[in-house]
Amino acid sequence: MFRLQGSKVLAVDMTGDAVKAKNGSMVAYDGQMAFKKLSGGGEGIRGMVTRRLTGEQMTMMEVRGQGTCWLADRASEINLVRLQGDKLFVESSNLLAADGGLRTGTSFTGLRGATQGNGLFTTTVEGTGQAAITSDGPAVVLRVSPQYPLTVDPGAYVAHQGNVRQTFQSGVTFRTFMGEGGGEAFQIRFEGDGLVYVQPSERNTIAGDV
């Protein structure tokens, strides 16, 4: 069971079960816990090979035991996401923890990944259970509907879920217009029906400031 203590620490209550967590994210625990580094983001040898080929980096550990384990990642804000048999697409650096029964993998995302320096692939979390994702500042959850598509700065993108299609496009933003951009501006356009998580801070992107 995941529960937040404040906005920057995740408490995971366990009764002999296991969760996947970002390697090195444990800050405290009580009871009896065992920690094991997972190969290929918890996907075994095949996952390790896939991630090396795609350039998508994710180092996870398995936490198993009885008691409570507290997780955090560089004082980032933590957001809980509940999955009901659907799939969450999330930047690997923003995935803090996932229920042990959730499956992790990689998915081709097109050119969007190249703008963030994470290759052409992103991490997926699929199944029924909870996942915890981090953001630089409190994440904002934005709705995408057929009537209202959404355009997002790739540096602010954290994750998305639902029946959503994404495309990569060039565009002009206020910073580019004012001459403050570092190159051509790129954006992500989301269409369909779902949710997009964005952070109020922009990571550096290879394709220039947007």
C-alpha atoms as a printed R data frame, in Angstrom:
    type eleno elety resid chain resno       x       y       z
1   ATOM     1    CA   MET     A     1   0.000   0.000   0.000
2   ATOM     2    CA   PHE     A     2   1.355   3.382  -1.044
3   ATOM     3    CA   ARG     A     3   0.713   6.496   1.018
4   ATOM     4    CA   LEU     A     4   2.291   9.922   0.983
5   ATOM     5    CA   GLN     A     5   3.907  11.446   4.044
6   ATOM     6    CA   GLY     A     6   4.032  15.073   3.108
7   ATOM     7    CA   SER     A     7   4.594  15.537  -0.606
8   ATOM     8    CA   LYS     A     8   8.165  14.274  -0.919
9   ATOM     9    CA   VAL     A     9   8.261  10.966   0.956
10  ATOM    10    CA   LEU     A    10   6.444   7.769  -0.032
11  ATOM    11    CA   ALA     A    11   5.548   5.239   2.670
12  ATOM    12    CA   VAL     A    12   5.112   1.664   1.401
13  ATOM    13    CA   ASP     A    13   3.365  -0.691   3.827
14  ATOM    14    CA   MET     A    14   4.195  -4.333   3.123
15  ATOM    15    CA   THR     A    15   3.035  -7.644   4.563
16  ATOM    16    CA   GLY     A    16   5.458 -10.015   2.884
17  ATOM    17    CA   ASP     A    17   4.829  -8.705  -0.626
18  ATOM    18    CA   ALA     A    18   7.241  -6.843  -2.890
19  ATOM    19    CA   VAL     A    19   7.447  -3.562  -4.765
20  ATOM    20    CA   LYS     A    20   9.776  -2.190  -7.421
21  ATOM    21    CA   ALA     A    21  11.541   1.033  -6.474
22  ATOM    22    CA   LYS     A    22  14.148   3.324  -7.952
23  ATOM    23    CA   ASN     A    23  17.573   2.083  -6.967
24  ATOM    24    CA   GLY     A    24  18.900   4.030  -3.974
25  ATOM    25    CA   SER     A    25  15.569   5.672  -3.125
26  ATOM    26    CA   MET     A    26  15.174   4.039   0.313
27  ATOM    27    CA   VAL     A    27  15.535   6.597   3.105
28  ATOM    28    CA   ALA     A    28  14.289   4.504   6.061
29  ATOM    29    CA   TYR     A    29  12.438   1.301   6.961
30  ATOM    30    CA   ASP     A    30  11.138  -0.613   9.928
31  ATOM    31    CA   GLY     A    31  10.448  -4.312  10.315
32  ATOM    32    CA   GLN     A    32  12.256  -6.860   8.139
33  ATOM    33    CA   MET     A    33  13.189  -5.781   4.600
34  ATOM    34    CA   ALA     A    34  15.311  -7.278   1.842
35  ATOM    35    CA   PHE     A    35  16.633  -5.257  -1.099
36  ATOM    36    CA   LYS     A    36  17.728  -6.707  -4.443
37  ATOM    37    CA   LYS     A    37  18.910  -4.860  -7.547
38  ATOM    38    CA   LEU     A    38  16.864  -5.789 -10.617
39  ATOM    39    CA   SER     A    39  18.369  -6.349 -14.055
40  ATOM    40    CA   GLY     A    40  16.973  -4.359 -16.963
41  ATOM    41    CA   GLY     A    41  14.575  -2.300 -14.861
42  ATOM    42    CA   GLY     A    42  12.992  -5.453 -13.435
43  ATOM    43    CA   GLU     A    43  12.455  -7.045 -16.852
44  ATOM    44    CA   GLY     A    44  15.322  -9.528 -16.648
45  ATOM    45    CA   ILE     A    45  18.051 -10.090 -19.224
46  ATOM    46    CA   ARG     A    46  15.754  -9.288 -22.148
47  ATOM    47    CA   GLY     A    47  14.831  -5.969 -20.556
48  ATOM    48    CA   MET     A    48  18.482  -5.179 -19.878
49  ATOM    49    CA   VAL     A    49  19.396  -5.797 -23.525
50  ATOM    50    CA   THR     A    50  16.382  -3.819 -24.764
51  ATOM    51    CA   ARG     A    51  17.210  -0.827 -22.593
52  ATOM    52    CA   ARG     A    52  20.839  -0.843 -23.664
53  ATOM    53    CA   LEU     A    53  19.820  -0.939 -27.323
54  ATOM    54    CA   THR     A    54  17.215   1.813 -26.941
55  ATOM    55    CA   GLY     A    55  19.214   4.052 -24.621
56  ATOM    56    CA   GLU     A    56  16.372   4.121 -22.080
57  ATOM    57    CA   GLN     A    57  18.014   4.040 -18.656
58  ATOM    58    CA   MET     A    58  16.255   2.737 -15.552
59  ATOM    59    CA   THR     A    59  17.806   1.078 -12.501
60  ATOM    60    CA   MET     A    60  15.297  -0.528 -10.166
61  ATOM    61    CA   MET     A    61  15.457  -2.598  -7.000
62  ATOM    62    CA   GLU     A    62  13.016  -5.028  -5.449
63  ATOM    63    CA   VAL     A    63  11.953  -4.331  -1.880
64  ATOM    64    CA   ARG     A    64  10.339  -7.254  -0.063
65  ATOM    65    CA   GLY     A    65   9.397  -7.735   3.558
66  ATOM    66    CA   GLN     A    66   7.208  -6.995   6.535
67  ATOM    67    CA   GLY     A    67   6.871  -3.415   7.737
68  ATOM    68    CA   THR     A    68   7.092   0.028   6.195
69  ATOM    69    CA   CYS     A    69   9.700   1.317   3.764
70  ATOM    70    CA   TRP     A    70  10.051   5.032   3.089
71  ATOM    71    CA   LEU     A    71  11.204   6.184  -0.352
72  ATOM    72    CA   ALA     A    72  12.260   9.575  -1.717
73  ATOM    73    CA   ASP     A    73  14.280  10.955  -4.626
74  ATOM    74    CA   ARG     A    74  16.255  14.201  -4.242
75  ATOM    75    CA   ALA     A    75  13.363  15.989  -2.509
76  ATOM    76    CA   SER     A    76  11.206  15.681  -5.648
77  ATOM    77    CA   GLU     A    77   7.442  15.901  -5.383
78  ATOM    78    CA   ILE     A    78   5.724  12.499  -5.449
79  ATOM    79    CA   ASN     A    79   2.482  11.776  -7.287
80  ATOM    80    CA   LEU     A    80   0.431   8.597  -6.926
81  ATOM    81    CA   VAL     A    81  -1.111   7.028 -10.041
82  ATOM    82    CA   ARG     A    82  -3.651   4.200  -9.864
83  ATOM    83    CA   LEU     A    83  -3.789   1.839 -12.830
84  ATOM    84    CA   GLN     A    84  -6.842  -0.271 -13.626
85  ATOM    85    CA   GLY     A    85  -5.488  -2.594 -16.271
86  ATOM    86    CA   ASP     A    86  -4.226   0.302 -18.350
87  ATOM    87    CA   LYS     A    87  -0.749   1.543 -19.239
88  ATOM    88    CA   LEU     A    88   1.261   4.476 -17.924
89  ATOM    89    CA   PHE     A    89   3.989   6.035 -20.080
90  ATOM    90    CA   VAL     A    90   6.589   7.762 -17.912
91  ATOM    91    CA   GLU     A    91  10.095   9.131 -18.260
92  ATOM    92    CA   SER     A    92  12.363   6.548 -16.603
93  ATOM    93    CA   SER     A    93  13.958   9.182 -14.365
94  ATOM    94    CA   ASN     A    94  10.499  10.057 -12.998
95  ATOM    95    CA   LEU     A    95   9.440   6.541 -11.961
96  ATOM    96    CA   LEU     A    96   9.950   6.135  -8.197
97  ATOM    97    CA   ALA     A    97   8.033   2.946  -7.378
98  ATOM    98    CA   ALA     A    98   5.474   0.461  -8.688
99  ATOM    99    CA   ASP     A    99   3.489  -2.374  -7.151
100 ATOM   100    CA   GLY     A   100   5.278  -5.676  -7.619
101 ATOM   101    CA   GLY     A   101   2.470  -6.987  -9.823
102 ATOM   102    CA   LEU     A   102   2.789  -4.166 -12.346
103 ATOM   103    CA   ARG     A   103   4.786  -4.885 -15.489
104 ATOM   104    CA   THR     A   104   7.456  -2.467 -16.677
105 ATOM   105    CA   GLY     A   105   8.750  -2.223 -20.212
106 ATOM   106    CA   THR     A   106   9.843   0.131 -22.977
107 ATOM   107    CA   SER     A   107   7.796   1.704 -25.744
108 ATOM   108    CA   PHE     A   108   8.706   3.542 -28.942
109 ATOM   109    CA   THR     A   109   7.589   7.164 -28.709
110 ATOM   110    CA   GLY     A   110   8.911   8.648 -31.923
111 ATOM   111    CA   LEU     A   111  11.068  11.719 -32.041
112 ATOM   112    CA   ARG     A   112   9.861  13.122 -28.739
113 ATOM   113    CA   GLY     A   113  12.435  11.120 -26.822
114 ATOM   114    CA   ALA     A   114  15.304  12.568 -28.830
115 ATOM   115    CA   THR     A   115  14.502  16.076 -27.620
116 ATOM   116    CA   GLN     A   116  15.028  14.987 -24.023
117 ATOM   117    CA   GLY     A   117  18.188  13.008 -24.490
118 ATOM   118    CA   ASN     A   118  16.467   9.760 -23.533
119 ATOM   119    CA   GLY     A   119  16.547   8.098 -26.950
120 ATOM   120    CA   LEU     A   120  13.429   7.217 -28.908
121 ATOM   121    CA   PHE     A   121  11.842   5.105 -26.174
122 ATOM   122    CA   THR     A   122  10.144   5.665 -22.841
123 ATOM   123    CA   THR     A   123   9.278   3.458 -19.867
124 ATOM   124    CA   THR     A   124   5.858   1.838 -19.533
125 ATOM   125    CA   VAL     A   125   4.073   0.557 -16.430
126 ATOM   126    CA   GLU     A   126   1.088  -1.710 -17.053
127 ATOM   127    CA   GLY     A   127  -1.494  -3.663 -15.058
128 ATOM   128    CA   THR     A   128  -3.575  -3.085 -11.958
129 ATOM   129    CA   GLY     A   129  -2.056  -1.360  -8.948
130 ATOM   130    CA   GLN     A   130  -0.294   1.812  -7.885
131 ATOM   131    CA   ALA     A   131   2.733   3.614  -9.232
132 ATOM   132    CA   ALA     A   132   4.552   6.612  -7.796
133 ATOM   133    CA   ILE     A   133   6.107   9.172 -10.126
134 ATOM   134    CA   THR     A   134   8.219  12.179  -9.262
135 ATOM   135    CA   SER     A   135   8.213  15.718 -10.583
136 ATOM   136    CA   ASP     A   136  10.267  18.867 -10.111
137 ATOM   137    CA   GLY     A   137   7.607  20.801  -8.221
138 ATOM   138    CA   PRO     A   138   3.963  19.729  -7.802
139 ATOM   139    CA   ALA     A   139   2.782  17.958 -10.953
140 ATOM   140    CA   VAL     A   140  -0.250  19.249 -12.814
141 ATOM   141    CA   VAL     A   141  -2.598  16.652 -14.297
142 ATOM   142    CA   LEU     A   142  -4.127  17.864 -17.573
143 ATOM   143    CA   ARG     A   143  -7.053  16.242 -19.364
144 ATOM   144    CA   VAL     A   144  -6.863  15.423 -23.069
145 ATOM   145    CA   SER     A   145 -10.175  14.952 -24.892
146 ATOM   146    CA   PRO     A   146 -11.117  14.518 -28.548
147 ATOM   147    CA   GLN     A   147 -12.411  18.092 -28.555
148 ATOM   148    CA   TYR     A   148  -9.395  19.544 -26.760
149 ATOM   149    CA   PRO     A   149  -5.970  18.193 -27.789
150 ATOM   150    CA   LEU     A   150  -3.012  19.278 -25.686
151 ATOM   151    CA   THR     A   151   0.425  20.615 -26.606
152 ATOM   152    CA   VAL     A   152   3.223  20.211 -24.045
153 ATOM   153    CA   ASP     A   153   6.799  21.437 -23.730
154 ATOM   154    CA   PRO     A   154   8.967  18.261 -23.806
155 ATOM   155    CA   GLY     A   155  11.052  19.617 -20.936
156 ATOM   156    CA   ALA     A   156   7.972  19.755 -18.710
157 ATOM   157    CA   TYR     A   157   6.499  16.377 -19.716
158 ATOM   158    CA   VAL     A   158   6.504  13.685 -17.008
159 ATOM   159    CA   ALA     A   159   3.991  10.967 -17.966
160 ATOM   160    CA   HIS     A   160   0.671  10.190 -19.628
161 ATOM   161    CA   GLN     A   161  -2.011   7.496 -19.524
162 ATOM   162    CA   GLY     A   162  -5.223   6.630 -21.307
163 ATOM   163    CA   ASN     A   163  -6.151   6.299 -24.967
164 ATOM   164    CA   VAL     A   164  -3.792   9.048 -26.062
165 ATOM   165    CA   ARG     A   165  -1.787   9.484 -29.260
166 ATOM   166    CA   GLN     A   166   1.270  11.679 -29.269
167 ATOM   167    CA   THR     A   167   3.082  13.369 -32.128
168 ATOM   168    CA   PHE     A   168   6.221  15.419 -32.295
169 ATOM   169    CA   GLN     A   169   6.089  18.855 -33.889
170 ATOM   170    CA   SER     A   170   8.100  22.020 -34.223
171 ATOM   171    CA   GLY     A   171   6.703  25.311 -33.034
172 ATOM   172    CA   VAL     A   172   7.431  28.731 -31.645
173 ATOM   173    CA   THR     A   173   7.117  29.655 -27.974
174 ATOM   174    CA   PHE     A   174   7.390  32.971 -26.190
175 ATOM   175    CA   ARG     A   175  11.010  32.354 -25.231
176 ATOM   176    CA   THR     A   176  11.940  31.556 -28.810
177 ATOM   177    CA   PHE     A   177  10.030  34.627 -30.014
178 ATOM   178    CA   MET     A   178  11.898  36.827 -27.526
179 ATOM   179    CA   GLY     A   179  15.222  35.460 -28.683
180 ATOM   180    CA   GLU     A   180  15.877  33.486 -25.480
181 ATOM   181    CA   GLY     A   181  15.631  30.026 -27.007
182 ATOM   182    CA   GLY     A   182  18.720  27.943 -27.764
183 ATOM   183    CA   GLY     A   183  17.505  26.613 -31.111
184 ATOM   184    CA   GLU     A   184  14.443  25.327 -32.896
185 ATOM   185    CA   ALA     A   185  11.456  24.786 -30.592
186 ATOM   186    CA   PHE     A   186   9.871  21.342 -30.356
187 ATOM   187    CA   GLN     A   187   6.594  20.359 -28.766
188 ATOM   188    CA   ILE     A   188   4.559  17.235 -28.022
189 ATOM   189    CA   ARG     A   189   0.944  17.162 -29.170
190 ATOM   190    CA   PHE     A   190  -1.456  14.777 -27.422
191 ATOM   191    CA   GLU     A   191  -4.787  13.737 -28.944
192 ATOM   192    CA   GLY     A   192  -7.438  11.316 -27.750
193 ATOM   193    CA   ASP     A   193  -8.810  10.726 -24.260
194 ATOM   194    CA   GLY     A   194  -6.554  10.574 -21.220
195 ATOM   195    CA   LEU     A   195  -4.331  12.379 -18.755
196 ATOM   196    CA   VAL     A   196  -0.961  14.084 -19.110
197 ATOM   197    CA   TYR     A   197   1.294  14.870 -16.137
198 ATOM   198    CA   VAL     A   198   3.503  17.946 -16.452
199 ATOM   199    CA   GLN     A   199   5.907  19.578 -14.009
200 ATOM   200    CA   PRO     A   200   6.326  23.319 -13.363
201 ATOM   201    CA   SER     A   201  10.008  23.124 -14.272
202 ATOM   202    CA   GLU     A   202  11.794  22.270 -17.488
203 ATOM   203    CA   ARG     A   203  14.623  19.762 -17.839
204 ATOM   204    CA   ASN     A   204  17.328  20.470 -20.374
205 ATOM   205    CA   THR     A   205  16.618  19.211 -23.905
206 ATOM   206    CA   ILE     A   206  18.998  18.421 -26.748
207 ATOM   207    CA   ALA     A   207  16.829  20.148 -29.321
208 ATOM   208    CA   GLY     A   208  17.077  23.550 -27.660
209 ATOM   209    CA   ASP     A   209  14.997  25.554 -25.221
210 ATOM   210    CA   VAL     A   210  11.279  25.584 -25.946
